[in-house]
XYZ file of C-alpha atoms in Angstrom:
483
model
C -17.611 50.993 7.916
C -17.076 54.724 7.331
C -13.778 56.122 6.128
C -12.958 57.839 9.423
C -13.159 54.614 11.416
C -11.068 52.816 8.808
C -8.357 55.463 9.074
C -8.419 55.290 12.881
C -8.041 51.492 12.842
C -5.191 51.733 10.338
C -3.503 54.311 12.570
C -3.850 51.986 15.579
C -2.360 49.164 13.510
C 0.582 51.368 12.492
C 1.220 52.348 16.120
C 1.427 48.676 17.078
C 3.855 48.058 14.188
C 6.109 50.951 15.163
C 6.108 49.986 18.827
C 6.712 46.349 17.937
C 9.775 47.105 15.814
C 11.123 49.369 18.550
C 10.855 46.549 21.093
C 12.434 44.083 18.668
C 15.637 46.126 18.903
C 16.537 44.610 22.280
C 16.777 40.974 23.257
C 14.936 41.474 26.541
C 11.866 42.987 24.848
C 11.917 41.149 21.514
C 9.164 38.681 22.422
C 6.846 41.516 23.479
C 7.679 43.378 20.260
C 6.728 40.359 18.197
C 3.416 40.156 20.063
C 2.643 43.852 19.489
C 3.423 43.502 15.788
C 1.072 40.510 15.561
C -1.735 42.558 17.145
C -1.113 45.325 14.617
C -1.355 42.852 11.747
C -4.577 41.381 13.167
C -6.168 44.843 13.360
C -5.066 45.627 9.798
C -6.376 42.357 8.337
C -9.742 42.614 10.105
C -10.119 46.218 8.966
C -9.498 45.275 5.345
C -11.959 42.378 5.451
C -14.860 44.375 6.878
C -14.669 47.331 4.508
C -17.850 47.603 2.429
C -16.094 48.061 -0.890
C -13.887 45.042 -0.173
C -16.947 42.949 0.720
C -18.494 43.653 -2.667
C -15.225 42.867 -4.405
C -15.133 39.433 -2.769
C -18.542 38.407 -4.123
C -18.453 36.305 -7.270
C -21.031 34.976 -9.692
C -22.737 31.958 -8.086
C -23.430 30.473 -11.500
C -19.703 30.113 -12.027
C -19.634 27.692 -9.097
C -22.758 25.704 -9.949
C -24.969 27.860 -7.744
C -23.043 26.960 -4.588
C -23.303 29.989 -2.243
C -20.183 29.000 -0.273
C -17.929 28.709 -3.294
C -19.250 31.986 -4.671
C -18.361 33.827 -1.455
C -14.815 35.158 -1.516
C -14.598 35.110 2.277
C -14.834 31.310 2.248
C -11.770 31.157 0.034
C -9.943 33.571 2.335
C -10.868 31.525 5.411
C -9.686 28.349 3.686
C -6.358 29.976 2.772
C -5.833 31.219 6.341
C -6.671 27.796 7.767
C -4.338 25.958 5.396
C -1.530 28.443 6.024
C -1.999 28.178 9.792
C -1.816 24.384 9.709
C 1.270 24.369 7.501
C 2.956 27.022 9.656
C 2.178 25.218 12.915
C 3.473 21.880 11.639
C 6.541 23.375 9.971
C 7.542 25.507 12.965
C 7.643 22.431 15.198
C 9.965 20.629 12.780
C 12.467 23.432 12.253
C 15.448 23.327 14.604
C 17.286 26.473 15.634
C 20.068 25.531 13.215
C 17.493 25.710 10.431
C 16.213 29.148 11.429
C 18.405 31.137 8.971
C 17.052 29.320 5.925
C 13.519 29.603 7.326
C 13.975 33.377 7.625
C 15.234 33.425 4.039
C 12.063 31.629 2.937
C 9.922 34.094 4.890
C 11.592 36.941 3.010
C 10.917 35.132 -0.254
C 7.261 34.545 0.538
C 6.888 38.204 1.478
C 8.253 39.230 -1.909
C 6.087 36.660 -3.682
C 2.922 37.872 -1.945
C 3.586 41.459 -3.082
C 4.306 40.211 -6.594
C 1.017 38.300 -6.685
C -0.890 41.331 -5.364
C 0.503 43.418 -8.227
C -0.281 40.804 -10.875
C -3.790 40.308 -9.477
C -4.399 44.051 -9.472
C -3.313 44.199 -13.095
C -5.692 41.380 -14.075
C -8.660 42.465 -11.959
C -8.781 46.218 -12.451
C -7.620 48.992 -14.746
C -4.221 50.251 -13.784
C -5.403 53.854 -13.359
C -2.955 56.759 -13.498
C 0.745 56.628 -14.250
C 1.726 56.765 -10.559
C -0.319 53.641 -9.808
C 1.059 51.903 -12.882
C 4.663 52.634 -11.933
C 3.954 51.496 -8.355
C 2.623 48.186 -9.681
C 5.681 47.805 -11.895
C 8.095 48.439 -9.021
C 6.145 46.016 -6.832
C 6.606 43.347 -9.491
C 10.316 44.152 -9.848
C 11.260 44.228 -6.170
C 8.957 41.351 -5.193
C 10.386 39.137 -7.940
C 14.005 39.847 -6.954
C 13.219 39.218 -3.280
C 11.495 35.924 -4.125
C 14.116 34.248 -6.301
C 17.014 35.785 -4.356
C 15.595 34.375 -1.132
C 15.140 30.951 -2.729
C 18.831 30.932 -3.660
C 19.784 32.024 -0.117
C 17.586 29.252 1.303
C 19.232 26.730 -1.016
C 22.741 27.815 -0.030
C 22.034 27.752 3.702
C 20.094 24.492 3.751
C 22.460 22.663 1.400
C 19.519 21.585 -0.755
C 20.922 23.486 -3.732
C 24.594 23.164 -4.602
C 26.008 26.334 -6.102
C 29.696 25.784 -5.306
C 31.881 26.629 -8.244
C 29.126 28.537 -10.033
C 30.624 31.496 -11.843
C 28.546 33.929 -13.870
C 30.773 35.563 -16.523
C 30.598 39.367 -16.386
C 27.902 39.091 -13.731
C 27.786 42.827 -13.026
C 27.299 43.636 -16.704
C 24.655 40.908 -16.996
C 22.792 42.176 -13.941
C 22.986 45.725 -15.288
C 21.518 44.660 -18.624
C 18.721 42.731 -16.892
C 17.929 45.715 -14.688
C 17.742 48.086 -17.671
C 15.550 45.677 -19.660
C 13.284 45.230 -16.655
C 12.882 48.980 -16.185
C 12.155 49.414 -19.890
C 9.450 46.755 -19.538
C 7.943 48.658 -16.609
C 7.909 51.846 -18.687
C 6.210 49.946 -21.511
C 3.596 48.672 -19.083
C 3.065 52.081 -17.478
C 2.878 54.396 -20.481
C 1.862 52.323 -23.507
C -1.807 51.332 -23.480
C -4.558 50.578 -25.953
C -5.665 54.199 -25.673
C -2.128 55.509 -26.195
C -1.655 57.604 -29.316
C 1.040 55.204 -30.442
C -1.595 52.468 -30.578
C 0.574 49.616 -29.253
C -2.240 47.614 -27.674
C -0.148 44.558 -26.769
C 2.825 46.401 -25.311
C 1.122 46.757 -21.936
C 0.576 43.017 -21.544
C 4.040 42.152 -22.854
C 5.582 44.673 -20.445
C 4.027 42.965 -17.423
C 5.111 39.492 -18.541
C 8.614 40.616 -19.504
C 9.277 42.602 -16.321
C 8.126 39.682 -14.149
C 10.368 37.187 -15.961
C 13.390 39.508 -16.094
C 13.340 40.427 -12.427
C 12.787 36.819 -11.362
C 15.979 35.999 -13.282
C 17.784 39.020 -11.792
C 17.139 37.792 -8.246
C 18.794 34.507 -9.192
C 21.859 35.987 -10.915
C 22.364 38.611 -8.195
C 22.515 36.208 -5.226
C 24.163 33.155 -6.846
C 27.742 34.584 -6.734
C 27.447 35.741 -3.107
C 29.201 33.300 -0.803
C 28.036 31.751 2.442
C 30.176 34.118 4.527
C 27.973 36.999 3.394
C 24.645 35.264 4.016
C 23.763 37.161 7.229
C 24.028 40.426 5.310
C 22.208 39.253 2.191
C 19.331 37.858 4.282
C 18.952 41.265 5.914
C 19.004 42.944 2.494
C 16.369 40.573 1.091
C 14.226 41.324 4.126
C 14.468 45.015 3.262
C 13.428 44.246 -0.323
C 10.365 42.297 0.796
C 9.284 45.282 2.923
C 9.895 47.716 0.084
C 7.815 45.571 -2.269
C 4.956 45.610 0.234
C 5.181 49.417 0.478
C 4.899 49.851 -3.302
C 2.002 47.378 -3.330
C 0.300 49.610 -0.762
C 0.670 52.608 -3.083
C -0.740 50.594 -5.975
C -3.867 49.409 -4.141
C -4.221 52.552 -1.998
C -3.743 50.800 1.351
C -2.208 53.030 4.021
C -1.211 50.366 6.530
C 0.596 48.358 3.846
C 2.632 51.423 2.916
C 3.555 52.133 6.536
C 4.399 48.551 7.494
C 6.342 48.006 4.267
C 8.378 51.168 4.825
C 9.111 50.125 8.414
C 10.366 46.698 7.334
C 12.288 48.111 4.382
C 13.973 50.874 6.367
C 14.844 48.699 9.374
C 16.161 45.957 7.074
C 18.329 48.408 5.172
C 19.677 49.953 8.388
C 20.538 46.480 9.698
C 22.233 45.650 6.389
C 24.429 48.753 6.627
C 25.249 48.015 10.278
C 26.354 44.492 9.360
C 28.401 45.764 6.426
C 30.150 48.116 8.838
C 30.759 45.185 11.191
C 32.555 43.451 8.310
C 34.345 46.667 7.264
C 32.793 46.446 3.824
C 30.628 48.699 1.736
C 27.184 47.706 0.580
C 28.375 48.025 -3.017
C 31.210 45.556 -2.489
C 28.707 43.057 -1.094
C 26.617 43.131 -4.267
C 29.304 43.655 -6.885
C 32.564 42.169 -5.574
C 31.159 39.091 -3.794
C 34.024 38.574 -1.350
C 32.334 35.495 0.105
C 31.884 33.866 -3.259
C 35.351 32.386 -3.560
C 37.575 30.459 -1.244
C 40.480 32.735 -0.397
C 43.353 32.199 1.905
C 45.510 34.711 3.643
C 49.239 34.920 3.290
C 51.096 31.789 4.238
C 52.679 31.988 7.683
C 55.124 29.748 9.492
C 54.107 26.097 9.487
C 52.785 25.416 12.974
C 50.470 22.750 14.278
C 47.671 23.631 16.696
C 48.103 22.308 20.218
C 45.320 20.000 21.409
C 44.434 19.198 25.016
C 42.028 16.854 26.725
C 38.811 17.820 28.504
C 40.441 16.921 31.825
C 43.328 19.338 31.254
C 40.915 22.031 30.075
C 38.936 21.609 33.295
C 42.060 22.262 35.388
C 42.540 25.610 33.622
C 38.866 26.559 33.887
C 38.690 25.621 37.548
C 41.270 28.297 38.332
C 39.767 30.942 36.008
C 38.073 34.025 37.478
C 36.995 35.669 34.216
C 35.653 33.599 31.304
C 34.243 34.772 27.969
C 32.393 32.557 25.486
C 32.620 33.457 21.796
C 29.828 31.534 20.015
C 29.639 30.796 16.296
C 27.676 28.692 13.868
C 29.387 25.541 15.149
C 27.516 25.985 18.426
C 24.244 26.069 16.490
C 25.115 22.958 14.478
C 26.010 21.036 17.636
C 22.932 22.429 19.448
C 25.263 23.115 22.340
C 23.591 26.230 23.750
C 21.933 24.435 26.669
C 25.179 22.666 27.589
C 26.955 26.033 27.403
C 24.409 27.479 29.836
C 25.125 24.589 32.242
C 28.856 25.235 32.019
C 28.219 28.936 32.546
C 26.321 28.131 35.761
C 29.111 25.860 37.005
C 31.729 28.533 36.363
C 29.681 31.120 38.241
C 29.227 28.723 41.162
C 33.009 28.394 41.155
C 33.361 32.176 41.520
C 34.096 33.133 37.904
C 32.625 36.084 36.047
C 31.100 34.866 32.774
C 30.159 36.857 29.660
C 29.433 36.196 25.996
C 31.101 38.190 23.215
C 28.794 38.144 20.198
C 29.926 39.389 16.810
C 27.217 40.980 14.610
C 27.755 38.477 11.792
C 28.321 35.347 13.875
C 26.052 32.593 12.603
C 23.989 32.584 9.442
C 21.479 35.364 10.105
C 21.325 38.619 12.073
C 21.043 37.921 15.799
C 21.470 34.157 15.351
C 23.624 33.694 18.448
C 21.393 35.932 20.571
C 18.372 33.802 19.666
C 20.154 30.550 20.531
C 21.449 31.790 23.878
C 18.126 33.381 24.800
C 16.500 29.991 24.095
C 18.885 28.494 26.666
C 17.890 31.206 29.210
C 21.294 32.878 29.282
C 20.770 36.203 31.132
C 20.487 39.145 28.763
C 23.053 41.186 30.663
C 25.713 38.574 29.889
C 25.226 38.968 26.114
C 27.787 41.611 25.138
C 28.774 42.976 21.757
C 32.315 42.690 20.463
C 32.823 46.424 21.044
C 31.810 46.030 24.688
C 34.072 43.044 25.377
C 37.201 43.884 23.382
C 38.562 46.533 25.817
C 38.330 43.936 28.607
C 39.718 40.973 26.675
C 43.297 41.317 27.945
C 41.980 40.756 31.488
C 40.088 37.583 30.543
C 41.565 34.376 31.918
C 39.937 32.037 29.385
C 38.164 32.794 26.105
C 36.166 29.806 24.851
C 35.583 29.968 21.091
C 32.783 27.588 20.121
C 32.519 26.941 16.408
C 33.550 30.451 15.369
C 36.311 31.139 12.870
C 36.301 34.331 10.819
C 34.962 36.583 13.607
C 38.034 35.803 15.790
C 40.670 35.788 13.048
C 43.581 38.080 14.139
C 44.685 38.442 10.503
C 41.849 40.952 10.219
C 44.020 43.218 12.392
C 47.603 42.238 11.575
C 47.786 40.943 7.971
C 47.095 43.443 5.203
C 47.216 40.638 2.615
C 44.313 38.809 4.246
C 40.882 39.178 2.600
C 39.537 39.752 6.121
C 41.873 42.680 6.799
C 40.051 45.620 8.357
C 37.048 43.607 9.507
C 36.276 44.254 13.204
C 36.577 41.011 15.183
C 36.260 39.682 18.720
C 39.806 40.011 20.072
C 39.818 36.551 21.627
C 43.560 36.240 20.915
C 44.235 38.838 23.634
C 42.906 36.572 26.405
C 45.443 34.805 28.604
C 44.267 31.399 27.391
C 42.038 30.563 24.406
C 40.070 27.323 24.077
C 38.882 26.608 20.531
C 36.165 23.961 20.233
C 36.086 22.556 16.695
C 35.220 19.307 14.981
C 38.391 19.396 12.907
C 41.118 21.594 11.439
C 39.058 23.072 8.610
C 38.603 26.754 7.820
C 35.457 28.782 8.404
C 32.636 29.459 5.967
C 34.716 32.048 4.065
C 37.587 29.570 3.583
C 40.210 31.822 5.212
C 42.858 30.207 7.443
C 42.916 31.370 11.063
C 46.334 31.833 12.748
C 44.587 32.059 16.135
C 44.542 28.265 16.198
C 48.357 28.113 16.257
C 48.982 30.964 18.715
C 51.049 30.147 21.786
C 48.121 30.907 24.113
C 45.599 28.839 22.128
C 44.707 25.190 22.696
C 42.281 23.134 20.627
C 39.631 20.773 21.964
C 38.540 18.689 18.995
C 35.176 16.986 18.794
C 31.472 17.732 18.941
C 30.969 20.998 20.834
C 27.974 19.776 22.802
C 29.791 16.612 23.913
C 32.889 18.609 24.858
C 30.995 21.192 26.902
C 28.912 18.478 28.576
C 32.128 16.658 29.505
C 33.458 19.854 31.098
C 30.230 20.164 33.096
C 30.685 16.560 34.255
C 34.203 17.370 35.416
C 32.802 20.153 37.634
C 30.091 17.820 38.928
C 32.630 15.145 39.850
C 34.679 17.422 42.067
């Protein structure tokens, strides 16, 4: 294949990537965007595999494999890897519930970082590192890929509950991370500028630099994410996604692959933009996320008057809903845990049949990953036009008859507006407390993931409906059916 055709195919692949990411920005077009991105990746992979220079690189010595022509053909190994990965992905995707999607996304970020790391290490082993620019690119690929890999593993462990990090405190963690970062960069410099041909004559420094930088940055990913609490997981997942894209971009520079540079930059830039948007939604700076770790400790706001939440039955809740003309659902992670989205859609339909206007107020950091609630509600076929942001719904909240909070806590905490002593103060929230009546569906009286008490639960206009959210919503649907 000549160079011109290769460049044209790479350009086509990049166009599909750019268009795909653009369509992913809206819920209504996200599925089409995912499809376009997949086509772009297919074009890129096929282009790489049919390049003449790549074909020669995939041929190995048949004698090494006992004269077996299949084992000596690199394409057979690639086909086997693709087949195994496809089988594992197909089986795994069927097992993962929507509640497990955040940790799956965290693993995807980790595997993306690991793949870039392995590309850099393989390039170092298989070929001379070339000029200083290529060497530095390989070093940065190792650094960013390693941090993304171990950081994502920690995020996966926190979200899935398979790794218990509660109570873990790293003394002087910022100083430790700073030292690790400096040592890692020094190792990259040693790898990039000290070679056997270097006038200084340090032949082993190059090899030691690669090993040291890999080990140091793998450790840095661990120490950086460990102190970050569960309340910050949506933001840290977005940041790790940006790192995996950035690692791919540097890998593209190192191996001179245009489409890898473009796609990596797209993922890195979009991930970073999303991270900053989510930080703004929490009224926090990106620096405070990494260095102050608000979510890492269980804090409580200032103690208020001792009041007990008022609880009502499903039957009484139905009487209020039956008369409501404007209802807003505020979903949270509790809805995902209870897998209540389909029951919520049924209740939404019943309310609309009864003449009520129904909307959903979705906070940017509700759930455990960016867009978590949108994905769940789209799965239940909730119309896209009913999915509103907090900014869209808040001006209308005082006219809402009933706000139904399902498994959300921190994103509806009025202390974020009224209590300067609260750790949530200044964070934009869904103003559910302004509705005429607020239903809060919770399993019990516990706090949210950040550990901050919520005075909404004891407001005069708030009533609690304790129990499994799916069972509660289904019971409300049955009440409408019985009338």
